[in-house]
Short mmCIF file of C-alpha atoms in Angstrom, two decimals:
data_model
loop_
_atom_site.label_atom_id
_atom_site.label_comp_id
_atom_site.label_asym_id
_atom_site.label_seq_id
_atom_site.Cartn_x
_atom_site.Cartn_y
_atom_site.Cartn_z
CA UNK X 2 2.72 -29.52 -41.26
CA UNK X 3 4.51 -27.67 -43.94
CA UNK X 4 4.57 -30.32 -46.50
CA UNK X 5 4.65 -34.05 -46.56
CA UNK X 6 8.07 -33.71 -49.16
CA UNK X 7 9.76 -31.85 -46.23
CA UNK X 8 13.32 -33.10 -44.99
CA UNK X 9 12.90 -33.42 -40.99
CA UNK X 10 15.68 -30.87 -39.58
CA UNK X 11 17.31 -34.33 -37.76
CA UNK X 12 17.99 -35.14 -40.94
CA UNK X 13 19.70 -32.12 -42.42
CA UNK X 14 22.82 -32.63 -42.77
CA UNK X 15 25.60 -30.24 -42.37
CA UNK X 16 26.88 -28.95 -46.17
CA UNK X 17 24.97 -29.61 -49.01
CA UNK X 18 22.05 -32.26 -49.85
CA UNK X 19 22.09 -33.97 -53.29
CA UNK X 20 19.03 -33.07 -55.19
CA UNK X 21 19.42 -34.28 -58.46
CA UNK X 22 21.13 -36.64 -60.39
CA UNK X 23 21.73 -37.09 -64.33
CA UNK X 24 23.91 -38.65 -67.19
CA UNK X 25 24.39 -36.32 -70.12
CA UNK X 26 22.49 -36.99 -73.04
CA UNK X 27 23.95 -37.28 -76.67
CA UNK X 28 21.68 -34.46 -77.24
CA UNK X 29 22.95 -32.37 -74.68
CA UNK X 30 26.15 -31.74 -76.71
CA UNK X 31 27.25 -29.03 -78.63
CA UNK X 32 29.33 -28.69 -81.82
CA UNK X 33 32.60 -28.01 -79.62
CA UNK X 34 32.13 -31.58 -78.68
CA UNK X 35 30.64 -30.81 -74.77
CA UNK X 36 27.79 -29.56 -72.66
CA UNK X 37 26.13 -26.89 -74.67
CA UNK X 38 25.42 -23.81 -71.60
CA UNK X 39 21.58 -24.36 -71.56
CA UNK X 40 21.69 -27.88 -70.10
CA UNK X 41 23.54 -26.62 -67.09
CA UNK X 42 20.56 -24.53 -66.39
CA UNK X 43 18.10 -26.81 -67.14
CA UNK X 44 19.95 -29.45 -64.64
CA UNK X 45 20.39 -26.60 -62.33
CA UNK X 46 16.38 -26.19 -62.74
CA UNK X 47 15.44 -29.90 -62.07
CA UNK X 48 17.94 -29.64 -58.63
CA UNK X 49 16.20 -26.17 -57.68
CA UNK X 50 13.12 -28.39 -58.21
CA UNK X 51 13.85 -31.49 -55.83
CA UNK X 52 15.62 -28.62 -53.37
CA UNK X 53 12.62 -27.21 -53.35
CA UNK X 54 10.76 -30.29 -52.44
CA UNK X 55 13.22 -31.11 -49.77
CA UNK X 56 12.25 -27.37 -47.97
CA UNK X 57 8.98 -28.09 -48.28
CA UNK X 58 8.16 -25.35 -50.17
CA UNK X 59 7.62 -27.94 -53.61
CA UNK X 60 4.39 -28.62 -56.09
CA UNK X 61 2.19 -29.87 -52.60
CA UNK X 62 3.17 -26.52 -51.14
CA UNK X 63 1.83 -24.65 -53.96
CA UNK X 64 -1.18 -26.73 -54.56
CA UNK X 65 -2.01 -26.79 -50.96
CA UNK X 66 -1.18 -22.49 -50.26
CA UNK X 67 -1.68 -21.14 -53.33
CA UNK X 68 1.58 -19.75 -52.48
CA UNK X 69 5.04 -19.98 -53.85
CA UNK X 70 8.26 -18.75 -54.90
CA UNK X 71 9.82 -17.47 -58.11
CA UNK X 72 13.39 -16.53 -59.27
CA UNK X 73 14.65 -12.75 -59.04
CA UNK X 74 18.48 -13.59 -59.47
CA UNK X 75 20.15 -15.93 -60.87
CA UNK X 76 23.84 -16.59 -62.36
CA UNK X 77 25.59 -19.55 -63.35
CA UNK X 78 29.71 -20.24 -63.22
CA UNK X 79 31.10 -22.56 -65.63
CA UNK X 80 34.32 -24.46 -64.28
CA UNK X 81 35.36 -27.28 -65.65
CA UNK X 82 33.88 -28.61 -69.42
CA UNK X 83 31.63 -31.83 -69.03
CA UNK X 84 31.31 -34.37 -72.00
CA UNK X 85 29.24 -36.88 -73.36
CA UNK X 86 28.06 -39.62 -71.32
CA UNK X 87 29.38 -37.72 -67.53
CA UNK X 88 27.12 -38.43 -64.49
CA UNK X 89 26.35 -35.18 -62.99
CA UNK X 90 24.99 -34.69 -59.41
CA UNK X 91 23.77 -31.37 -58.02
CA UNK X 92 24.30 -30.58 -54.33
CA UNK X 93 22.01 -27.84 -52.81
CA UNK X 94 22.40 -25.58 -49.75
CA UNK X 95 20.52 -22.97 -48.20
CA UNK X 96 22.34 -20.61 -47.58
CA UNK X 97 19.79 -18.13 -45.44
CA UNK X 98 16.31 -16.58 -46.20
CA UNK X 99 13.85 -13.73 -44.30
CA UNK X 100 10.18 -13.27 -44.04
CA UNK X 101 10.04 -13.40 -48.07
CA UNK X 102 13.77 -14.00 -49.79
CA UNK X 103 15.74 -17.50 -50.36
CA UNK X 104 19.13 -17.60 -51.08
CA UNK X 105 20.13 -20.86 -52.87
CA UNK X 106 23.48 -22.60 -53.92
CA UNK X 107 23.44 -25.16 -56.31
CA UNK X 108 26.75 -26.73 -57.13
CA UNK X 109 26.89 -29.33 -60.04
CA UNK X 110 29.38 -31.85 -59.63
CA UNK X 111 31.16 -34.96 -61.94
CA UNK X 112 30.61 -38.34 -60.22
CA UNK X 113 33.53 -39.21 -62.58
CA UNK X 114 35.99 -37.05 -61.46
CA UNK X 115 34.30 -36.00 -58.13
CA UNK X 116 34.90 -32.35 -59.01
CA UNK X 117 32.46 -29.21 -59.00
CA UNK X 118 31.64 -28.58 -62.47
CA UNK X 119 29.67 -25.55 -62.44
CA UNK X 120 28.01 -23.15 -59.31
CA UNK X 121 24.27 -21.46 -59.66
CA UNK X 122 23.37 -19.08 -56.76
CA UNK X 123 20.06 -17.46 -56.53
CA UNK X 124 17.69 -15.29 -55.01
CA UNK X 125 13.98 -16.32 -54.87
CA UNK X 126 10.91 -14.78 -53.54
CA UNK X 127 7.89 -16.37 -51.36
CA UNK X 128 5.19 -15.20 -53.64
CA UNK X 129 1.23 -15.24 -53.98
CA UNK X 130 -0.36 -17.04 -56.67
CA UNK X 131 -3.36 -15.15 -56.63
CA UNK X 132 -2.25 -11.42 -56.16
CA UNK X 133 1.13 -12.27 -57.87
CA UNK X 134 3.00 -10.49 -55.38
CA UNK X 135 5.90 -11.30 -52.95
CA UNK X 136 4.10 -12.33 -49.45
CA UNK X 137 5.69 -13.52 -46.31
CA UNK X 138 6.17 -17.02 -45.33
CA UNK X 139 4.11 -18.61 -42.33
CA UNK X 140 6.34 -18.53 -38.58
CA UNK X 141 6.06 -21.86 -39.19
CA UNK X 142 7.88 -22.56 -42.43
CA UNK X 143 10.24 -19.13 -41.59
CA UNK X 144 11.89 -21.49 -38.74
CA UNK X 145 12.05 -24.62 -40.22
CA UNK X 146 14.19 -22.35 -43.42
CA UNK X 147 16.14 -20.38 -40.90
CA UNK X 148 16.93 -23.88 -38.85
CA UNK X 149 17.68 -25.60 -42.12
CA UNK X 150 20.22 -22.73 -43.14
CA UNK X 151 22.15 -23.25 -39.95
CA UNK X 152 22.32 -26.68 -39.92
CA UNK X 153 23.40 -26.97 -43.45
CA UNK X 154 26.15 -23.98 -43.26
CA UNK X 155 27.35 -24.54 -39.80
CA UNK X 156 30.67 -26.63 -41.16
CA UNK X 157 31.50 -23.57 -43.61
CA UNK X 158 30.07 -22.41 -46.78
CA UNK X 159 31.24 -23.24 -50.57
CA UNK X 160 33.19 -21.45 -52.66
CA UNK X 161 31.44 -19.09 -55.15
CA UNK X 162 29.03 -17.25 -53.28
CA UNK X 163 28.46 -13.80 -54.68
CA UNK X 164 29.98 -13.67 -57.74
CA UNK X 165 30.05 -11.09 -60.26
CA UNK X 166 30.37 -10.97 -64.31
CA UNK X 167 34.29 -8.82 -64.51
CA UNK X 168 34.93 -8.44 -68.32
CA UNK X 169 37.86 -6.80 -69.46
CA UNK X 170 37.72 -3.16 -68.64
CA UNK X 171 37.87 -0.37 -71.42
CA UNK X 172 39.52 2.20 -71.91
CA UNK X 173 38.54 5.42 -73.38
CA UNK X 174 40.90 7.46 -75.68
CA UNK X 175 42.18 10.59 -74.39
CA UNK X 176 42.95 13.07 -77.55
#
């Protein structure tokens, strides 16, 4: 068994699977009167959590392997401002992995207005505890993530895969 938090694949559904839910806190607000930036991530952070969980790759996983996985990549697109007092949900795909890389999309959404808020994408490693270096995943648990991934994006992916940071471009002076 690959963990006793794992999501049976006849339960996957196709698109994403809500992972974590939240109001936002009085304290959670900046002086511009919304969301200051760092709660996104930390919300983003409890969903990666649960997601994680759900995969079976969660806190019984590493407990029970010594194994894990940590964050190489991350980035996080702000879309539309949230306020005090909005319910928040964050819906989580898997979008593919290999012998040691997960990709994950986390999209944060307002129960309110039923629109996405804000996107997180990122790139994680299967990693040993004890040598603290990537290692490959099990056959086992490689399926059951490959399997997932299909089921999940088989109806079409989300927007706002593979963005970039595009600031305004300079220009040099010619004299």
């Amino acid at each position: 068994m690959i963990s006793s938090t794992v999501m049976p694949l006849s339960q996957v559904p196709r698109g994403p699977v809500p992972s974590f839910r939240c109001r936002v806190e009085d304290s959670w607000i900046d002086f511009n009167d919304h969301m200051n930036a760092m709660y996104y991530g930390i919300i983003v952070y409890r969903g990666q959590a649960e997601f994680s969980a759900i995969i079976g790759m969660g806190g019984d996983y590493v407990d029970r392997t010594g194994l894990g996985k940590v964050v190489v990549q991350a980035s996080l697109g702000y879309e539309r401002e949230v306020r005090r007092g909005d319910e928040l949900e964050i819906r989580s795909w898997l979008l593919g992995s290999d012998s040691k890389r997960i990709h994950v999309l986390h999209e944060v959404f307002s129960l309110g207005t039923r629109r996405r808020v804000a996107v997180s994408e990122q790139l994680d490693l299967h990693f040993d505890l004890a040598t603290r270096r990537p290692c490959p995943m099990t056959p086992e648990q490689r399926h059951y993530l490959t399997e997932f991934s299909r089921i999940q994006t088989a109806a079409g992916l989300p927007d706002g895969i593979g963005r970039t940071v595009r600031g305004p471009r300079t220009h040099s002076s010619h004299t």
